[in-house]
Amino acid sequence: MEKHTSELGFSPRVAYDGPVDASVPDAVSGHLLQVLGEGLSNIVRHAHASAAEVVVTVEGGRLSLLLADDGVGFGSGPSAGQGIRNMMKRASDLGGSCEVSQRSPSGTLLEWRVPI
Ligand SMILES: Nc1ncnc2c1ncn2[C@@H]1O[C@H](COP(=O)(O)OP(=O)(O)OP(=O)(O)O)[C@@H](O)[C@H]1O
Ligand SMILES: [Mg+2]
C-alpha cells in the first residue's frame, strides 16, 4: 500500500468493518492483498484519480473488498486485461464474485466478494 500511495500522489482512505483480522483465513488474505494491489495499480496507471477509497468488510460469513476512485472511469466499458481477469479468477476459485463498474458522475468501483 505504501508503494501505491507514493505512486498515486495521495493516500487512499481505508476503512475496515467487522472482524477482519480475526475472521479472514490466510488462504484468503493472500488473494485479498493481490486484488487490492492490482486495483491500486490500475488506479495509478489508468484512472487519473484525485482520491480513492478502500473498504474491507467482514459480515455474515462474507469478505468484501470495495475499491472506488474518482478518475476517468471506463467510458464504454472495461476491456479486461490480465489484471481484471486475474481478480475474477481469484474470486471464482473461492466461490465469490468480482464486478467492475462505472461510478456516477465519474470513476470506477471494484467489488470483490468471497465467502469465508
Ligand atoms: N481504476 C480504473 N480506472 C479507469 N480505467 C481502468 C481502471 N481499472 C482498469 N481500467 C481499464 O480496464 C482495462 C483493463 O484492466 P486490467 O487490469 O485488466 O489490464 P491492464 O491494467 O491494462 O493490464 P495488466 O494486464 O497489466 O493488468 C485497463 O486497460 C483500463 O483501460
Ligand atoms: Mg491492471
CSV table of N, CA and C and ligand atoms in Angstrom, one decimal:
chain,number,residue,atom,x,y,z
A,1,MET,N,0.8,-1.2,0.0
A,1,MET,CA,0.0,0.0,0.0
A,1,MET,C,0.9,1.3,0.0
A,2,GLU,N,2.0,1.3,0.7
A,2,GLU,CA,2.9,2.4,0.8
A,2,GLU,C,3.4,2.7,-0.6
A,3,LYS,N,3.8,1.7,-1.3
A,3,LYS,CA,4.3,1.8,-2.7
A,3,LYS,C,3.3,2.6,-3.6
A,4,HIS,N,2.0,2.1,-3.5
A,4,HIS,CA,1.0,2.7,-4.3
A,4,HIS,C,0.7,4.1,-3.9
A,5,THR,N,0.7,4.4,-2.6
A,5,THR,CA,0.4,5.7,-2.1
A,5,THR,C,1.4,6.7,-2.7
A,6,SER,N,2.7,6.4,-2.8
A,6,SER,CA,3.6,7.3,-3.4
A,6,SER,C,3.4,7.5,-4.9
A,7,GLU,N,3.0,6.4,-5.5
A,7,GLU,CA,2.7,6.4,-7.0
A,7,GLU,C,1.4,7.2,-7.3
A,8,LEU,N,0.4,7.0,-6.4
A,8,LEU,CA,-0.9,7.7,-6.6
A,8,LEU,C,-0.7,9.2,-6.4
A,9,GLY,N,0.1,9.6,-5.5
A,9,GLY,CA,0.2,11.0,-5.1
A,9,GLY,C,-0.8,11.5,-4.1
A,10,PHE,N,-1.6,10.5,-3.6
A,10,PHE,CA,-2.5,10.8,-2.5
A,10,PHE,C,-2.6,9.5,-1.7
A,11,SER,N,-3.1,9.6,-0.5
A,11,SER,CA,-3.4,8.4,0.3
A,11,SER,C,-4.8,7.9,0.1
A,12,PRO,N,-5.0,6.7,-0.2
A,12,PRO,CA,-6.4,6.2,-0.3
A,12,PRO,C,-7.0,6.2,1.2
A,13,ARG,N,-8.2,6.4,1.3
A,13,ARG,CA,-8.9,6.3,2.5
A,13,ARG,C,-9.2,4.8,2.8
A,14,VAL,N,-8.9,4.3,3.9
A,14,VAL,CA,-9.1,2.9,4.2
A,14,VAL,C,-10.0,2.7,5.4
A,15,ALA,N,-11.0,1.9,5.2
A,15,ALA,CA,-11.9,1.6,6.4
A,15,ALA,C,-12.1,0.1,6.5
A,16,TYR,N,-12.1,-0.4,7.7
A,16,TYR,CA,-12.3,-1.8,8.0
A,16,TYR,C,-13.6,-1.9,8.7
A,17,ASP,N,-14.4,-2.9,8.4
A,17,ASP,CA,-15.7,-3.1,9.1
A,17,ASP,C,-15.8,-4.6,9.5
A,18,GLY,N,-16.1,-4.9,10.7
A,18,GLY,CA,-16.2,-6.3,11.1
A,18,GLY,C,-14.9,-6.9,11.5
A,19,PRO,N,-14.9,-8.2,11.9
A,19,PRO,CA,-13.7,-8.8,12.5
A,19,PRO,C,-12.7,-9.2,11.4
A,20,VAL,N,-12.1,-8.3,10.7
A,20,VAL,CA,-11.3,-8.6,9.5
A,20,VAL,C,-10.1,-9.4,9.9
A,21,ASP,N,-9.3,-8.9,10.9
A,21,ASP,CA,-8.1,-9.7,11.4
A,21,ASP,C,-8.5,-11.1,11.8
A,22,ALA,N,-9.5,-11.2,12.6
A,22,ALA,CA,-9.8,-12.4,13.3
A,22,ALA,C,-10.5,-13.4,12.4
A,23,SER,N,-11.2,-13.0,11.3
A,23,SER,CA,-12.0,-13.9,10.6
A,23,SER,C,-11.5,-14.3,9.2
A,24,VAL,N,-10.5,-13.6,8.7
A,24,VAL,CA,-10.1,-13.9,7.3
A,24,VAL,C,-8.9,-14.9,7.3
A,25,PRO,N,-9.2,-16.1,6.8
A,25,PRO,CA,-8.1,-17.1,6.8
A,25,PRO,C,-6.9,-16.7,5.9
A,26,ASP,N,-5.7,-17.2,6.3
A,26,ASP,CA,-4.5,-16.9,5.5
A,26,ASP,C,-4.7,-17.2,4.0
A,27,ALA,N,-5.4,-18.3,3.7
A,27,ALA,CA,-5.6,-18.7,2.3
A,27,ALA,C,-6.4,-17.6,1.6
A,28,VAL,N,-7.2,-16.8,2.2
A,28,VAL,CA,-8.0,-15.8,1.6
A,28,VAL,C,-7.2,-14.4,1.6
A,29,SER,N,-6.5,-14.2,2.7
A,29,SER,CA,-5.9,-12.8,2.8
A,29,SER,C,-4.8,-12.6,1.7
A,30,GLY,N,-4.2,-13.7,1.3
A,30,GLY,CA,-3.2,-13.5,0.2
A,30,GLY,C,-3.9,-13.0,-1.0
A,31,HIS,N,-5.0,-13.6,-1.4
A,31,HIS,CA,-5.8,-13.2,-2.5
A,31,HIS,C,-6.3,-11.8,-2.4
A,32,LEU,N,-6.8,-11.4,-1.2
A,32,LEU,CA,-7.3,-10.1,-0.9
A,32,LEU,C,-6.1,-9.1,-1.2
A,33,LEU,N,-4.9,-9.4,-0.7
A,33,LEU,CA,-3.8,-8.4,-0.9
A,33,LEU,C,-3.5,-8.3,-2.4
A,34,GLN,N,-3.5,-9.4,-3.1
A,34,GLN,CA,-3.2,-9.3,-4.5
A,34,GLN,C,-4.2,-8.5,-5.3
A,35,VAL,N,-5.4,-8.7,-5.0
A,35,VAL,CA,-6.5,-8.0,-5.6
A,35,VAL,C,-6.4,-6.5,-5.3
A,36,LEU,N,-6.2,-6.2,-4.1
A,36,LEU,CA,-6.0,-4.8,-3.7
A,36,LEU,C,-4.9,-4.1,-4.4
A,37,GLY,N,-3.7,-4.9,-4.5
A,37,GLY,CA,-2.6,-4.4,-5.2
A,37,GLY,C,-2.8,-4.1,-6.6
A,38,GLU,N,-3.5,-5.0,-7.3
A,38,GLU,CA,-3.8,-4.8,-8.7
A,38,GLU,C,-4.8,-3.7,-8.9
A,39,GLY,N,-5.8,-3.6,-8.0
A,39,GLY,CA,-6.8,-2.5,-8.1
A,39,GLY,C,-6.1,-1.1,-7.9
A,40,LEU,N,-5.2,-1.0,-7.0
A,40,LEU,CA,-4.5,0.2,-6.8
A,40,LEU,C,-3.5,0.5,-8.0
A,41,SER,N,-2.9,-0.5,-8.5
A,41,SER,CA,-2.0,-0.3,-9.6
A,41,SER,C,-2.8,0.1,-10.9
A,42,ASN,N,-4.1,-0.4,-11.0
A,42,ASN,CA,-4.9,0.1,-12.1
A,42,ASN,C,-5.3,1.6,-11.9
A,43,ILE,N,-5.5,2.0,-10.7
A,43,ILE,CA,-5.8,3.4,-10.4
A,43,ILE,C,-4.6,4.3,-10.8
A,44,VAL,N,-3.4,3.8,-10.4
A,44,VAL,CA,-2.2,4.5,-10.7
A,44,VAL,C,-2.1,4.7,-12.2
A,45,ARG,N,-2.3,3.6,-12.9
A,45,ARG,CA,-2.0,3.5,-14.4
A,45,ARG,C,-3.1,4.1,-15.3
A,46,HIS,N,-4.3,3.9,-14.8
A,46,HIS,CA,-5.4,4.2,-15.8
A,46,HIS,C,-6.4,5.3,-15.3
A,47,ALA,N,-6.5,5.5,-14.0
A,47,ALA,CA,-7.7,6.3,-13.6
A,47,ALA,C,-7.5,7.8,-13.6
A,48,HIS,N,-6.3,8.3,-13.4
A,48,HIS,CA,-6.0,9.8,-13.3
A,48,HIS,C,-6.9,10.3,-12.2
A,49,ALA,N,-7.0,9.6,-11.1
A,49,ALA,CA,-7.9,10.0,-10.0
A,49,ALA,C,-7.2,11.0,-9.0
A,50,SER,N,-8.1,11.6,-8.2
A,50,SER,CA,-7.6,12.5,-7.2
A,50,SER,C,-7.9,11.9,-5.8
A,51,ALA,N,-8.7,10.9,-5.7
A,51,ALA,CA,-9.0,10.3,-4.5
A,51,ALA,C,-9.4,8.8,-4.7
A,52,ALA,N,-9.2,8.0,-3.7
A,52,ALA,CA,-9.6,6.6,-3.8
A,52,ALA,C,-10.0,6.1,-2.3
A,53,GLU,N,-10.8,5.2,-2.3
A,53,GLU,CA,-11.3,4.7,-1.0
A,53,GLU,C,-11.3,3.1,-1.0
A,54,VAL,N,-10.8,2.6,0.0
A,54,VAL,CA,-10.8,1.1,0.2
A,54,VAL,C,-11.7,0.8,1.4
A,55,VAL,N,-12.6,-0.1,1.2
A,55,VAL,CA,-13.4,-0.6,2.3
A,55,VAL,C,-13.4,-2.1,2.4
A,56,VAL,N,-12.9,-2.7,3.5
A,56,VAL,CA,-12.9,-4.1,3.6
A,56,VAL,C,-13.8,-4.5,4.7
A,57,THR,N,-14.8,-5.3,4.4
A,57,THR,CA,-15.9,-5.7,5.3
A,57,THR,C,-16.0,-7.2,5.5
A,58,VAL,N,-16.1,-7.6,6.8
A,58,VAL,CA,-16.4,-9.0,7.1
A,58,VAL,C,-17.8,-9.0,7.7
A,59,GLU,N,-18.7,-9.7,7.1
A,59,GLU,CA,-20.1,-9.7,7.7
A,59,GLU,C,-20.8,-10.9,7.1
A,60,GLY,N,-21.5,-11.6,8.0
A,60,GLY,CA,-22.4,-12.7,7.6
A,60,GLY,C,-21.6,-13.8,6.8
A,61,GLY,N,-20.4,-14.1,7.2
A,61,GLY,CA,-19.6,-15.2,6.5
A,61,GLY,C,-19.1,-14.7,5.2
A,62,ARG,N,-19.0,-13.4,4.9
A,62,ARG,CA,-18.5,-12.9,3.7
A,62,ARG,C,-17.5,-11.8,3.8
A,63,LEU,N,-16.5,-11.9,3.0
A,63,LEU,CA,-15.5,-10.8,3.0
A,63,LEU,C,-15.7,-10.0,1.7
A,64,SER,N,-15.8,-8.7,1.9
A,64,SER,CA,-15.9,-7.9,0.6
A,64,SER,C,-14.8,-6.8,0.6
A,65,LEU,N,-14.3,-6.6,-0.5
A,65,LEU,CA,-13.3,-5.5,-0.8
A,65,LEU,C,-14.0,-4.6,-1.8
A,66,LEU,N,-14.2,-3.3,-1.4
A,66,LEU,CA,-14.6,-2.3,-2.3
A,66,LEU,C,-13.5,-1.3,-2.5
A,67,LEU,N,-13.3,-1.0,-3.8
A,67,LEU,CA,-12.2,0.0,-4.1
A,67,LEU,C,-12.8,1.0,-5.1
A,68,ALA,N,-12.9,2.2,-4.7
A,68,ALA,CA,-13.6,3.2,-5.5
A,68,ALA,C,-12.6,4.3,-5.8
A,69,ASP,N,-12.6,4.8,-7.0
A,69,ASP,CA,-11.8,6.0,-7.3
A,69,ASP,C,-12.7,7.0,-8.1
A,70,ASP,N,-12.2,8.3,-8.2
A,70,ASP,CA,-12.9,9.3,-8.8
A,70,ASP,C,-12.3,9.7,-10.1
A,71,GLY,N,-11.7,8.8,-10.8
A,71,GLY,CA,-10.9,9.1,-12.0
A,71,GLY,C,-11.8,9.1,-13.2
A,72,VAL,N,-11.2,8.8,-14.4
A,72,VAL,CA,-11.9,8.9,-15.7
A,72,VAL,C,-12.9,7.8,-15.9
A,73,GLY,N,-12.8,6.7,-15.2
A,73,GLY,CA,-13.7,5.6,-15.5
A,73,GLY,C,-13.4,4.8,-16.7
A,74,PHE,N,-14.3,4.0,-17.1
A,74,PHE,CA,-14.1,3.1,-18.3
A,74,PHE,C,-14.7,3.6,-19.6
A,75,GLY,N,-15.5,4.6,-19.5
A,75,GLY,CA,-16.2,5.0,-20.7
A,75,GLY,C,-17.2,4.0,-21.2
A,76,SER,N,-16.9,3.4,-22.3
A,76,SER,CA,-17.8,2.5,-22.9
A,76,SER,C,-17.7,1.0,-22.3
A,77,GLY,N,-17.0,0.8,-21.3
A,77,GLY,CA,-17.0,-0.5,-20.7
A,77,GLY,C,-15.6,-1.0,-20.7
A,78,PRO,N,-15.2,-1.7,-19.6
A,78,PRO,CA,-13.8,-2.2,-19.4
A,78,PRO,C,-13.5,-3.3,-20.4
A,79,SER,N,-12.3,-3.2,-21.1
A,79,SER,CA,-11.8,-4.3,-21.8
A,79,SER,C,-10.8,-5.0,-20.9
A,80,ALA,N,-11.2,-6.1,-20.4
A,80,ALA,CA,-10.4,-6.7,-19.4
A,80,ALA,C,-9.1,-7.2,-19.9
A,81,GLY,N,-8.0,-6.8,-19.2
A,81,GLY,CA,-6.7,-7.3,-19.4
A,81,GLY,C,-6.4,-8.4,-18.4
A,82,GLN,N,-5.1,-8.7,-18.2
A,82,GLN,CA,-4.8,-9.8,-17.3
A,82,GLN,C,-5.2,-9.5,-15.9
A,83,GLY,N,-5.1,-8.2,-15.5
A,83,GLY,CA,-5.3,-7.8,-14.1
A,83,GLY,C,-6.7,-8.1,-13.7
A,84,ILE,N,-7.7,-7.7,-14.4
A,84,ILE,CA,-9.1,-7.9,-14.1
A,84,ILE,C,-9.5,-9.3,-14.2
A,85,ARG,N,-9.0,-10.0,-15.2
A,85,ARG,CA,-9.2,-11.4,-15.4
A,85,ARG,C,-8.7,-12.2,-14.2
A,86,ASN,N,-7.5,-11.8,-13.7
A,86,ASN,CA,-6.9,-12.5,-12.5
A,86,ASN,C,-7.8,-12.2,-11.3
A,87,MET,N,-8.3,-11.0,-11.1
A,87,MET,CA,-9.2,-10.8,-9.9
A,87,MET,C,-10.4,-11.6,-10.0
A,88,MET,N,-11.0,-11.8,-11.2
A,88,MET,CA,-12.2,-12.5,-11.4
A,88,MET,C,-11.9,-14.0,-11.1
A,89,LYS,N,-10.8,-14.5,-11.6
A,89,LYS,CA,-10.5,-15.9,-11.3
A,89,LYS,C,-10.2,-16.2,-9.8
A,90,ARG,N,-9.6,-15.3,-9.2
A,90,ARG,CA,-9.4,-15.4,-7.7
A,90,ARG,C,-10.7,-15.5,-7.0
A,91,ALA,N,-11.7,-14.6,-7.4
A,91,ALA,CA,-13.0,-14.7,-6.8
A,91,ALA,C,-13.7,-16.0,-7.1
A,92,SER,N,-13.7,-16.4,-8.4
A,92,SER,CA,-14.5,-17.6,-8.7
A,92,SER,C,-13.9,-18.8,-8.1
A,93,ASP,N,-12.5,-18.9,-8.0
A,93,ASP,CA,-11.9,-20.0,-7.4
A,93,ASP,C,-12.3,-20.2,-5.9
A,94,LEU,N,-12.6,-19.0,-5.3
A,94,LEU,CA,-13.0,-19.1,-3.9
A,94,LEU,C,-14.6,-19.1,-3.7
A,95,GLY,N,-15.3,-19.2,-4.8
A,95,GLY,CA,-16.7,-19.2,-4.8
A,95,GLY,C,-17.4,-17.9,-4.6
A,96,GLY,N,-16.7,-16.8,-5.0
A,96,GLY,CA,-17.2,-15.5,-4.9
A,96,GLY,C,-17.4,-14.8,-6.2
A,97,SER,N,-17.4,-13.5,-6.2
A,97,SER,CA,-17.7,-12.7,-7.4
A,97,SER,C,-16.8,-11.5,-7.4
A,98,CYS,N,-16.7,-10.9,-8.6
A,98,CYS,CA,-15.9,-9.7,-8.9
A,98,CYS,C,-16.6,-8.9,-9.9
A,99,GLU,N,-16.9,-7.6,-9.6
A,99,GLU,CA,-17.5,-6.8,-10.6
A,99,GLU,C,-16.8,-5.4,-10.6
A,100,VAL,N,-16.6,-4.9,-11.8
A,100,VAL,CA,-16.0,-3.6,-12.0
A,100,VAL,C,-17.1,-2.8,-12.7
A,101,SER,N,-17.4,-1.6,-12.2
A,101,SER,CA,-18.4,-0.8,-12.8
A,101,SER,C,-18.1,0.7,-12.7
A,102,GLN,N,-18.8,1.4,-13.5
A,102,GLN,CA,-18.6,2.8,-13.7
A,102,GLN,C,-19.4,3.5,-12.5
A,103,ARG,N,-18.7,4.5,-11.9
A,103,ARG,CA,-19.4,5.3,-10.9
A,103,ARG,C,-20.0,6.6,-11.5
A,104,SER,N,-21.0,7.1,-10.8
A,104,SER,CA,-21.6,8.3,-11.2
A,104,SER,C,-21.2,9.4,-10.2
A,105,PRO,N,-20.7,10.6,-10.7
A,105,PRO,CA,-20.6,11.0,-12.0
A,105,PRO,C,-19.4,10.6,-12.8
A,106,SER,N,-18.4,10.1,-12.0
A,106,SER,CA,-17.2,9.6,-12.7
A,106,SER,C,-16.4,8.7,-11.8
A,107,GLY,N,-15.5,7.9,-12.4
A,107,GLY,CA,-14.7,7.0,-11.6
A,107,GLY,C,-15.1,5.5,-11.8
A,108,THR,N,-14.5,4.7,-11.0
A,108,THR,CA,-14.6,3.2,-11.1
A,108,THR,C,-14.8,2.6,-9.8
A,109,LEU,N,-15.6,1.6,-9.7
A,109,LEU,CA,-15.9,0.8,-8.5
A,109,LEU,C,-15.5,-0.6,-8.8
A,110,LEU,N,-14.6,-1.2,-7.9
A,110,LEU,CA,-14.3,-2.6,-7.9
A,110,LEU,C,-15.0,-3.2,-6.7
A,111,GLU,N,-15.7,-4.3,-6.9
A,111,GLU,CA,-16.4,-5.0,-5.8
A,111,GLU,C,-15.9,-6.5,-5.9
A,112,TRP,N,-15.2,-6.9,-4.9
A,112,TRP,CA,-14.7,-8.3,-4.9
A,112,TRP,C,-15.2,-8.9,-3.6
A,113,ARG,N,-16.0,-10.0,-3.8
A,113,ARG,CA,-16.6,-10.6,-2.6
A,113,ARG,C,-16.4,-12.1,-2.6
A,114,VAL,N,-16.0,-12.7,-1.4
A,114,VAL,CA,-15.8,-14.1,-1.3
A,114,VAL,C,-16.4,-14.6,0.0
A,115,PRO,N,-16.8,-15.8,0.0
A,115,PRO,CA,-17.3,-16.4,1.3
A,115,PRO,C,-16.1,-16.8,2.2
A,116,ILE,N,-16.2,-16.7,3.5
A,116,ILE,CA,-15.1,-17.1,4.4
A,116,ILE,C,-15.7,-18.0,5.5
B,1,LIG,N1,-9.5,2.3,-12.0
B,1,LIG,C1,-9.6,2.3,-13.3
B,1,LIG,N2,-9.9,3.5,-13.9
B,1,LIG,C2,-10.0,3.6,-15.3
B,1,LIG,N3,-9.8,2.5,-16.1
B,1,LIG,C3,-9.5,1.4,-15.6
B,1,LIG,C4,-9.3,1.2,-14.2
B,1,LIG,N4,-9.0,-0.1,-13.9
B,1,LIG,C5,-8.9,-0.7,-15.1
B,1,LIG,N5,-9.2,0.2,-16.1
B,1,LIG,C6,-9.3,-0.1,-17.6
B,1,LIG,O1,-9.5,-1.5,-17.7
B,1,LIG,C7,-8.5,-2.1,-18.5
B,1,LIG,C8,-8.3,-3.5,-18.1
B,1,LIG,O2,-7.6,-3.5,-16.8
B,1,LIG,P1,-6.6,-4.7,-16.4
B,1,LIG,O3,-6.1,-4.5,-15.1
B,1,LIG,O4,-7.4,-6.0,-16.7
B,1,LIG,O5,-5.5,-4.6,-17.5
B,1,LIG,P2,-4.3,-3.6,-17.6
B,1,LIG,O6,-4.1,-2.9,-16.3
B,1,LIG,O7,-4.5,-2.8,-18.9
B,1,LIG,O8,-3.0,-4.6,-17.9
B,1,LIG,P3,-2.5,-5.6,-16.8
B,1,LIG,O9,-2.7,-6.9,-17.5
B,1,LIG,O10,-1.0,-5.2,-16.7
B,1,LIG,O11,-3.2,-5.5,-15.5
B,1,LIG,C9,-7.4,-1.1,-18.4
B,1,LIG,O12,-6.5,-1.2,-19.5
B,1,LIG,C10,-8.1,0.2,-18.3
B,1,LIG,O13,-8.4,0.7,-19.6
B,2,MG,MG,-4.1,-3.9,-14.5
